[in-house]
Amino acid sequence: MSKVVSEHVKWVGKIDWELKSFHGNELSTDKGSSYNAYLVRGSKKTVLIDTVWGPYDREFVARLQQEIDLKDIDYVIMNHNETDHSGALPELMRLIPDTPIYCTAKGQTIIRGHYHEEWNFVNVKTGDTLDLGDIKLTFIEAPMLHWPDTMFTYMDAGEGEHILFSNDGFGQHYATESLFDDCVDKSEVYHEAMKYWVNILNPYAAQATKKIKDILAMNLPLDIIAPSHGIIWRSNPTEIVNKYLEWANAYSEKQVTIFYDTMWESTRKIGEAIAKGICEEKPEYTVKLFNAGKEDKNDIATEVFKAKAVLVGSPTINLGYAYSIAGMMELIKGLRFKNKKAAAFGSCGWGGGAVKQLTEKLKTAGFEVANDGFEKMWVPDESVLKEAEEYGRNFAKDLD
Ligand code: FEO
């Protein structure tokens, strides 16, 4: 089923209500996702922008054929060639093998690397255009947002139809039949947009800021942003653009995020006592605790992103720290958060050491480590819990 986006554009993608994880199991997608592809019909030429993930290739092509005779597609534009967007290319190109594929030079390399086919590639750069008759398309390279091949396509079809096809940029893993931002729960969408930003785009925050500023400097009219995942922004497209500028600039809220794992509850009790101290010192702050062994890793990472300060807790086990904490540390190191204060805490039996190791790991992950951490032996009694509260109060003192 296709859906109308605007006078000249139809959505011809796939809504994936069942998707629960993405990039293998690297990213949870509790709200499903969509792979948005668009058919743009000009007075002289017609283009398809992007395809869908491979498992839906036949379904995608069959539905596309209900919309248009494939021979009437003059060009295929591939804004980005990760398999969730290029996966249906082989099935499509089997039927229209000579149709030109417009993509960046890196895009061509990536398509070849995936599908090992010699299709009719046309490489484009920023400023190159494609004339569809009454519609002009302009290509804007956006390398590392989030792959080297990424580009945006800007469409000028006149009044009310200035559309930026931004691929992953401004997207969210969010399944909806409603298509537009003004037809869904905005708070849900923004939650998913932030989770997407944190877990996919935040490592490239500098590139995102520069690219957005470059595009804003072009002074292009903008009516709609049509990403390749989730809803289409049409009610106020600059709102998500401004959110991206905020998120890309070492974003934080008045929040402290504490995540930990615990074997026999001692590390949990210390974490909760530290939280109590923080709340007493900074009652205006939100303090959240997560057991990393039980909660979703990407949701915790999103809460770390929101925080001005982070505490990481683990018992010492096998001379190191807990398995779930090791995974979290690797994840948040890769996400390259900035300007966040941090410290470690935990409990131990005989040797200890997890807190010292976590403190070092936090430094290498780019956090501003406040102190050597808080580590106590065995089960915390009242006096240790009081010490932990005091530690929390001191930790929070210089938060603004
Ligand atoms: Fe949605 Fe980078 O693929």
Short mmCIF file of C-alpha atoms and ligand atoms in Angstrom, two decimals:
data_model
loop_
_atom_site.label_atom_id
_atom_site.label_comp_id
_atom_site.label_asym_id
_atom_site.label_seq_id
_atom_site.Cartn_x
_atom_site.Cartn_y
_atom_site.Cartn_z
CA MET A 1 0.00 0.00 0.00
CA SER A 2 1.37 3.39 -0.95
CA LYS A 3 0.60 6.58 0.98
CA VAL A 4 0.40 10.15 -0.21
CA VAL A 5 3.12 12.43 1.17
CA SER A 6 2.46 15.40 -1.10
CA GLU A 7 1.19 16.16 -4.59
CA HIS A 8 4.23 14.63 -6.30
CA VAL A 9 5.46 12.17 -3.66
CA LYS A 10 4.19 8.81 -2.49
CA TRP A 11 5.55 6.74 0.35
CA VAL A 12 6.24 3.20 -0.91
CA GLY A 13 8.21 1.78 2.03
CA LYS A 14 7.58 -0.96 4.57
CA ILE A 15 6.34 -0.57 8.14
CA ASP A 16 7.98 -3.19 10.35
CA TRP A 17 5.84 -3.56 13.46
CA GLU A 18 7.68 -6.72 14.49
CA LEU A 19 11.23 -5.39 14.59
CA LYS A 20 12.61 -5.70 18.12
CA SER A 21 16.30 -5.25 17.46
CA PHE A 22 18.47 -3.59 14.86
CA HIS A 23 22.10 -3.94 13.81
CA GLY A 24 21.86 -7.55 14.98
CA ASN A 25 21.24 -7.09 18.68
CA GLU A 26 23.16 -3.84 19.07
CA LEU A 27 20.08 -1.64 19.21
CA SER A 28 16.68 -2.37 20.74
CA THR A 29 13.68 -1.21 18.72
CA ASP A 30 10.76 -1.66 21.11
CA LYS A 31 8.42 0.35 18.93
CA GLY A 32 9.31 -1.39 15.67
CA SER A 33 10.51 0.67 12.72
CA SER A 34 9.87 1.48 9.10
CA TYR A 35 12.00 1.56 5.98
CA ASN A 36 10.72 4.58 4.12
CA ALA A 37 11.08 4.65 0.34
CA TYR A 38 9.58 7.39 -1.81
CA LEU A 39 8.33 7.61 -5.35
CA VAL A 40 8.65 11.11 -6.82
CA ARG A 41 6.78 11.80 -10.04
CA GLY A 42 7.78 14.89 -12.03
CA SER A 43 6.19 16.07 -15.25
CA LYS A 44 8.95 14.38 -17.27
CA LYS A 45 10.75 11.90 -15.06
CA THR A 46 10.04 9.62 -12.11
CA VAL A 47 12.46 8.55 -9.40
CA LEU A 48 12.47 6.07 -6.58
CA ILE A 49 14.33 7.22 -3.47
CA ASP A 50 15.75 4.31 -1.44
CA THR A 51 14.35 0.80 -1.04
CA VAL A 52 13.70 -1.41 2.03
CA TRP A 53 15.37 -4.14 4.07
CA GLY A 54 16.11 -7.41 2.25
CA PRO A 55 13.54 -9.69 3.98
CA TYR A 56 10.80 -7.47 2.55
CA ASP A 57 12.26 -7.21 -0.96
CA ARG A 58 9.58 -9.18 -2.84
CA GLU A 59 6.76 -7.56 -0.93
CA PHE A 60 8.26 -4.14 -1.64
CA VAL A 61 8.65 -4.75 -5.37
CA ALA A 62 5.20 -6.32 -5.70
CA ARG A 63 3.57 -3.31 -4.01
CA LEU A 64 5.66 -0.92 -6.07
CA GLN A 65 4.36 -2.65 -9.20
CA GLN A 66 0.82 -1.94 -8.05
CA GLU A 67 1.76 1.72 -7.92
CA ILE A 68 3.78 2.02 -11.14
CA ASP A 69 5.02 0.03 -14.09
CA LEU A 70 8.66 -0.45 -13.03
CA LYS A 71 9.78 0.52 -16.55
CA ASP A 72 8.43 3.99 -15.83
CA ILE A 73 10.98 4.52 -13.04
CA ASP A 74 13.67 6.61 -14.73
CA TYR A 75 16.16 6.74 -11.87
CA VAL A 76 16.79 5.15 -8.51
CA ILE A 77 18.39 7.38 -5.89
CA MET A 78 20.19 5.66 -3.04
CA ASN A 79 20.82 8.17 -0.27
CA HIS A 80 22.53 5.55 1.90
CA ASN A 81 23.29 1.91 1.30
CA GLU A 82 23.18 0.10 4.59
CA THR A 83 21.17 -3.03 4.00
CA ASP A 84 17.99 -1.73 5.66
CA HIS A 85 17.67 0.67 2.70
CA SER A 86 19.45 -1.13 -0.11
CA GLY A 87 18.32 -4.67 0.70
CA ALA A 88 15.61 -4.73 -1.96
CA LEU A 89 17.90 -3.42 -4.72
CA PRO A 90 18.82 -6.85 -6.13
CA GLU A 91 15.15 -7.84 -6.47
CA LEU A 92 14.29 -4.48 -8.03
CA MET A 93 17.28 -4.33 -10.36
CA ARG A 94 16.61 -7.87 -11.56
CA LEU A 95 13.52 -6.38 -13.20
CA ILE A 96 14.95 -3.02 -14.32
CA PRO A 97 18.70 -3.78 -14.63
CA ASP A 98 19.64 -0.76 -16.75
CA THR A 99 17.96 1.93 -14.65
CA PRO A 100 20.58 4.41 -13.42
CA ILE A 101 21.33 4.35 -9.69
CA TYR A 102 22.28 7.79 -8.37
CA CYS A 103 24.51 7.64 -5.28
CA THR A 104 27.79 8.99 -3.94
CA ALA A 105 31.05 7.38 -5.05
CA LYS A 106 31.25 5.76 -1.61
CA GLY A 107 27.68 4.57 -2.10
CA GLN A 108 28.70 2.78 -5.28
CA THR A 109 31.56 1.06 -3.44
CA ILE A 110 29.21 -0.01 -0.66
CA ILE A 111 26.53 -1.33 -3.04
CA ARG A 112 29.18 -3.34 -4.90
CA GLY A 113 30.57 -4.60 -1.60
CA HIS A 114 27.13 -5.82 -0.58
CA TYR A 115 25.65 -7.19 -3.79
CA HIS A 116 28.61 -7.69 -6.15
CA GLU A 117 26.68 -6.39 -9.13
CA GLU A 118 27.70 -3.98 -11.91
CA TRP A 119 24.64 -1.81 -12.19
CA ASN A 120 24.42 1.52 -14.01
CA PHE A 121 25.84 3.79 -11.31
CA VAL A 122 25.86 7.58 -11.56
CA ASN A 123 27.99 9.24 -8.88
CA VAL A 124 26.79 12.55 -7.51
CA LYS A 125 28.29 15.22 -5.26
CA THR A 126 26.93 18.12 -3.27
CA GLY A 127 25.22 20.61 -5.57
CA ASP A 128 24.59 18.16 -8.40
CA THR A 129 20.99 18.26 -9.57
CA LEU A 130 18.48 16.06 -11.32
CA ASP A 131 15.68 17.57 -13.39
CA LEU A 132 12.33 15.78 -13.33
CA GLY A 133 10.54 18.44 -15.37
CA ASP A 134 8.58 20.51 -12.89
CA ILE A 135 10.71 19.22 -10.00
CA LYS A 136 14.36 19.82 -9.25
CA LEU A 137 16.33 17.49 -7.03
CA THR A 138 19.60 18.62 -5.45
CA PHE A 139 22.04 16.22 -3.81
CA ILE A 140 23.81 17.09 -0.56
CA GLU A 141 26.57 14.79 0.65
CA ALA A 142 26.42 14.08 4.38
CA PRO A 143 29.36 11.74 5.04
CA MET A 144 29.38 9.90 8.38
CA LEU A 145 25.75 10.67 9.10
CA HIS A 146 26.16 7.89 9.79
CA TRP A 147 28.03 6.05 7.03
CA PRO A 148 30.61 7.44 4.60
CA ASP A 149 28.19 7.12 1.68
CA THR A 150 25.31 9.07 3.21
CA MET A 151 23.72 11.91 1.27
CA PHE A 152 20.47 13.86 1.47
CA THR A 153 18.25 14.69 -1.50
CA TYR A 154 16.47 18.04 -1.49
CA MET A 155 13.36 18.36 -3.64
CA ASP A 156 11.98 21.63 -4.95
CA ALA A 157 8.53 21.13 -6.44
CA GLY A 158 7.33 24.62 -5.61
CA GLU A 159 4.87 25.93 -3.01
CA GLY A 160 4.46 23.52 -0.08
CA GLU A 161 6.66 20.84 -1.60
CA HIS A 162 10.17 21.60 -0.46
CA ILE A 163 11.19 18.24 0.93
CA LEU A 164 14.46 17.06 2.42
CA PHE A 165 14.87 13.30 2.04
CA SER A 166 17.32 12.85 4.86
CA ASN A 167 17.61 9.07 5.08
CA ASP A 168 18.73 8.06 8.62
CA GLY A 169 19.09 11.69 9.71
CA PHE A 170 16.08 12.87 11.78
CA GLY A 171 14.76 9.29 11.77
CA GLN A 172 13.42 7.13 14.56
CA HIS A 173 12.76 3.44 14.98
CA TYR A 174 9.03 3.89 15.29
CA ALA A 175 6.33 1.92 13.50
CA THR A 176 3.16 3.80 12.70
CA GLU A 177 0.52 3.59 10.01
CA SER A 178 -0.04 7.31 10.35
CA LEU A 179 3.12 8.52 8.58
CA PHE A 180 3.15 12.15 9.81
CA ASP A 181 4.34 13.74 13.05
CA ASP A 182 1.02 15.52 13.60
CA CYS A 183 -0.87 12.20 13.61
CA VAL A 184 1.07 10.41 16.37
CA ASP A 185 2.03 10.78 20.02
CA LYS A 186 4.79 13.41 19.76
CA SER A 187 6.37 12.53 23.11
CA GLU A 188 6.80 8.91 21.97
CA VAL A 189 8.32 10.07 18.71
CA TYR A 190 10.77 12.41 20.42
CA HIS A 191 11.77 9.67 22.84
CA GLU A 192 12.54 7.38 19.92
CA ALA A 193 14.24 10.19 17.95
CA MET A 194 16.54 10.85 20.90
CA LYS A 195 17.26 7.14 21.36
CA TYR A 196 18.10 6.97 17.66
CA TRP A 197 20.34 10.02 17.89
CA VAL A 198 22.16 8.69 20.97
CA ASN A 199 22.73 5.17 19.74
CA ILE A 200 23.43 5.84 16.06
CA LEU A 201 24.37 9.45 15.39
CA ASN A 202 25.91 10.89 18.56
CA PRO A 203 29.43 9.64 17.68
CA TYR A 204 29.18 11.94 14.65
CA ALA A 205 27.83 14.99 16.47
CA ALA A 206 30.49 17.31 15.03
CA GLN A 207 29.68 16.26 11.46
CA ALA A 208 25.95 16.64 12.15
CA THR A 209 26.35 20.18 13.47
CA LYS A 210 28.46 21.22 10.52
CA LYS A 211 26.12 19.67 7.98
CA ILE A 212 23.01 21.22 9.52
CA LYS A 213 24.68 24.63 9.62
CA ASP A 214 25.77 24.25 5.98
CA ILE A 215 22.20 23.42 4.95
CA LEU A 216 20.70 26.26 7.00
CA ALA A 217 23.17 28.63 5.34
CA MET A 218 21.78 27.61 1.95
CA ASN A 219 18.50 29.27 3.00
CA LEU A 220 16.41 26.61 1.33
CA PRO A 221 12.68 26.66 1.96
CA LEU A 222 11.68 23.56 3.93
CA ASP A 223 8.16 22.19 4.21
CA ILE A 224 8.82 18.55 5.01
CA ILE A 225 11.65 16.35 6.26
CA ALA A 226 11.17 12.80 5.07
CA PRO A 227 13.59 10.40 6.79
CA SER A 228 14.05 6.73 6.00
CA HIS A 229 12.79 5.53 9.41
CA GLY A 230 9.69 6.50 11.34
CA ILE A 231 7.46 9.49 10.88
CA ILE A 232 7.67 12.31 8.35
CA TRP A 233 8.13 15.76 9.90
CA ARG A 234 5.67 18.18 8.35
CA SER A 235 4.02 20.20 11.16
CA ASN A 236 7.19 22.12 12.01
CA PRO A 237 10.23 20.48 10.43
CA THR A 238 12.72 22.94 11.91
CA GLU A 239 11.79 21.66 15.39
CA ILE A 240 13.68 18.38 14.92
CA VAL A 241 16.54 20.24 13.20
CA ASN A 242 16.89 22.47 16.27
CA LYS A 243 16.70 19.41 18.54
CA TYR A 244 19.59 17.88 16.61
CA LEU A 245 21.65 21.06 17.08
CA GLU A 246 20.92 20.89 20.83
CA TRP A 247 21.69 17.18 21.10
CA ALA A 248 24.90 17.55 19.10
CA ASN A 249 26.21 20.23 21.46
CA ALA A 250 27.23 18.12 24.51
CA TYR A 251 23.58 17.90 25.58
CA SER A 252 22.54 17.31 29.17
CA GLU A 253 19.60 17.86 31.51
CA LYS A 254 19.48 18.25 35.28
CA GLN A 255 19.76 14.52 35.73
CA VAL A 256 22.10 12.03 37.37
CA THR A 257 22.02 8.52 35.96
CA ILE A 258 23.24 5.62 38.07
CA PHE A 259 23.65 2.22 36.52
CA TYR A 260 25.02 -0.84 38.25
CA ASP A 261 24.93 -4.58 38.49
CA THR A 262 24.71 -6.40 41.77
CA MET A 263 25.31 -9.99 42.94
CA TRP A 264 23.87 -10.06 46.48
CA GLU A 265 22.31 -6.57 46.65
CA SER A 266 25.26 -4.78 48.30
CA THR A 267 26.15 -2.69 45.23
CA ARG A 268 22.48 -1.87 44.75
CA LYS A 269 22.17 -0.67 48.35
CA ILE A 270 25.24 1.52 47.99
CA GLY A 271 23.87 2.95 44.72
CA GLU A 272 20.53 3.76 46.34
CA ALA A 273 22.27 5.43 49.29
CA ILE A 274 24.39 7.52 46.92
CA ALA A 275 21.19 8.49 45.09
CA LYS A 276 19.64 9.58 48.39
CA GLY A 277 22.61 11.86 49.07
CA ILE A 278 22.42 13.38 45.58
CA CYS A 279 18.70 14.06 45.97
CA GLU A 280 19.31 15.78 49.30
CA GLU A 281 22.05 17.97 47.84
CA LYS A 282 20.31 18.72 44.53
CA PRO A 283 16.55 18.28 44.96
CA GLU A 284 15.97 19.93 41.59
CA TYR A 285 17.77 17.07 39.85
CA THR A 286 16.18 13.89 38.50
CA VAL A 287 18.09 10.86 39.74
CA LYS A 288 17.51 7.54 37.98
CA LEU A 289 18.87 4.09 38.79
CA PHE A 290 19.13 1.14 36.42
CA ASN A 291 20.26 -2.42 37.00
CA ALA A 292 22.23 -3.01 33.81
CA GLY A 293 21.71 -6.74 34.15
CA LYS A 294 17.95 -6.25 33.83
CA GLU A 295 17.33 -3.08 31.84
CA ASP A 296 17.80 -2.44 28.15
CA LYS A 297 21.33 -1.27 27.31
CA ASN A 298 20.25 1.32 24.72
CA ASP A 299 17.66 2.83 27.03
CA ILE A 300 20.33 3.15 29.74
CA ALA A 301 22.69 4.75 27.21
CA THR A 302 19.96 7.26 26.38
CA GLU A 303 19.61 8.09 30.09
CA VAL A 304 23.39 8.50 30.32
CA PHE A 305 23.20 10.93 27.39
CA LYS A 306 20.57 12.98 29.22
CA ALA A 307 22.57 13.17 32.45
CA LYS A 308 25.03 15.78 33.64
CA ALA A 309 26.66 13.12 35.79
CA VAL A 310 26.88 9.36 35.82
CA LEU A 311 27.71 6.80 38.50
CA VAL A 312 28.63 3.27 37.54
CA GLY A 313 28.48 0.47 40.09
CA SER A 314 29.72 -3.08 40.13
CA PRO A 315 30.78 -5.72 42.58
CA THR A 316 34.21 -7.21 42.02
CA ILE A 317 33.91 -10.58 40.33
CA ASN A 318 36.78 -12.67 38.99
CA LEU A 319 39.14 -9.76 39.64
CA GLY A 320 37.10 -7.48 37.36
CA TYR A 321 33.66 -5.96 37.02
CA ALA A 322 30.33 -7.46 36.06
CA TYR A 323 29.57 -8.70 32.55
CA SER A 324 26.65 -6.29 32.01
CA ILE A 325 28.76 -3.36 33.18
CA ALA A 326 31.56 -4.33 30.79
CA GLY A 327 29.04 -4.23 27.94
CA MET A 328 27.65 -0.89 29.05
CA MET A 329 31.10 0.63 29.35
CA GLU A 330 32.02 -0.50 25.85
CA LEU A 331 28.74 0.86 24.52
CA ILE A 332 28.99 4.30 26.12
CA LYS A 333 32.67 4.62 25.26
CA GLY A 334 31.77 4.20 21.59
CA LEU A 335 28.95 6.72 21.80
CA ARG A 336 31.47 9.45 22.73
CA PHE A 337 29.48 11.48 25.22
CA LYS A 338 30.94 14.83 26.22
CA ASN A 339 31.08 17.01 29.36
CA LYS A 340 29.75 14.44 31.78
CA LYS A 341 31.01 14.03 35.32
CA ALA A 342 31.37 10.45 36.52
CA ALA A 343 32.50 8.14 39.28
CA ALA A 344 32.38 4.45 40.18
CA PHE A 345 31.15 2.54 43.20
CA GLY A 346 30.73 -1.03 44.30
CA SER A 347 31.10 -3.72 46.90
CA CYS A 348 33.58 -6.52 47.22
CA GLY A 349 34.50 -9.49 49.37
CA TRP A 350 38.21 -9.99 49.80
CA GLY A 351 40.28 -8.38 47.02
CA GLY A 352 38.19 -5.62 45.45
CA GLY A 353 39.36 -3.80 42.34
CA ALA A 354 36.25 -3.31 40.20
CA VAL A 355 35.87 0.33 41.24
CA LYS A 356 39.50 1.14 40.45
CA GLN A 357 39.18 -0.51 37.04
CA LEU A 358 35.88 1.21 36.32
CA THR A 359 37.37 4.57 37.28
CA GLU A 360 40.12 4.07 34.70
CA LYS A 361 37.59 2.87 32.12
CA LEU A 362 35.45 5.97 32.67
CA LYS A 363 38.50 8.15 32.00
CA THR A 364 39.31 6.38 28.75
CA ALA A 365 35.63 6.66 27.76
CA GLY A 366 35.90 10.46 27.95
CA PHE A 367 34.10 11.13 31.23
CA GLU A 368 35.28 13.76 33.71
CA VAL A 369 36.04 11.49 36.63
CA ALA A 370 35.35 13.22 39.95
CA ASN A 371 37.25 10.99 42.39
CA ASP A 372 38.58 7.49 43.01
CA GLY A 373 35.13 6.09 43.68
CA PHE A 374 33.41 4.38 46.59
CA GLU A 375 34.20 0.73 47.30
CA LYS A 376 33.30 -1.16 50.50
CA MET A 377 33.71 -4.74 51.63
CA TRP A 378 30.88 -7.18 52.31
CA VAL A 379 27.32 -6.08 53.03
CA PRO A 380 26.94 -2.37 53.81
CA ASP A 381 25.72 -1.66 57.33
CA GLU A 382 24.03 1.57 58.41
CA SER A 383 27.31 3.41 58.86
CA VAL A 384 28.50 2.47 55.35
CA LEU A 385 25.16 3.55 53.91
CA LYS A 386 25.52 6.89 55.70
CA GLU A 387 28.99 7.20 54.18
CA ALA A 388 27.51 6.45 50.76
CA GLU A 389 24.89 9.16 51.25
CA GLU A 390 27.63 11.60 52.19
CA TYR A 391 29.60 10.52 49.12
CA GLY A 392 26.50 11.24 47.02
CA ARG A 393 26.08 14.69 48.59
CA ASN A 394 29.72 15.55 47.86
CA PHE A 395 29.52 14.19 44.34
CA ALA A 396 26.50 16.41 43.62
CA LYS A 397 27.89 19.57 45.21
CA ASP A 398 29.44 21.13 42.13
CA LEU A 399 26.66 20.19 39.69
CA ASP A 400 25.16 23.42 38.43
FE1 FEO B 1 18.85 3.03 8.33
FE2 FEO B 1 22.17 3.42 8.32
O1 FEO B 1 20.59 2.61 7.88
#
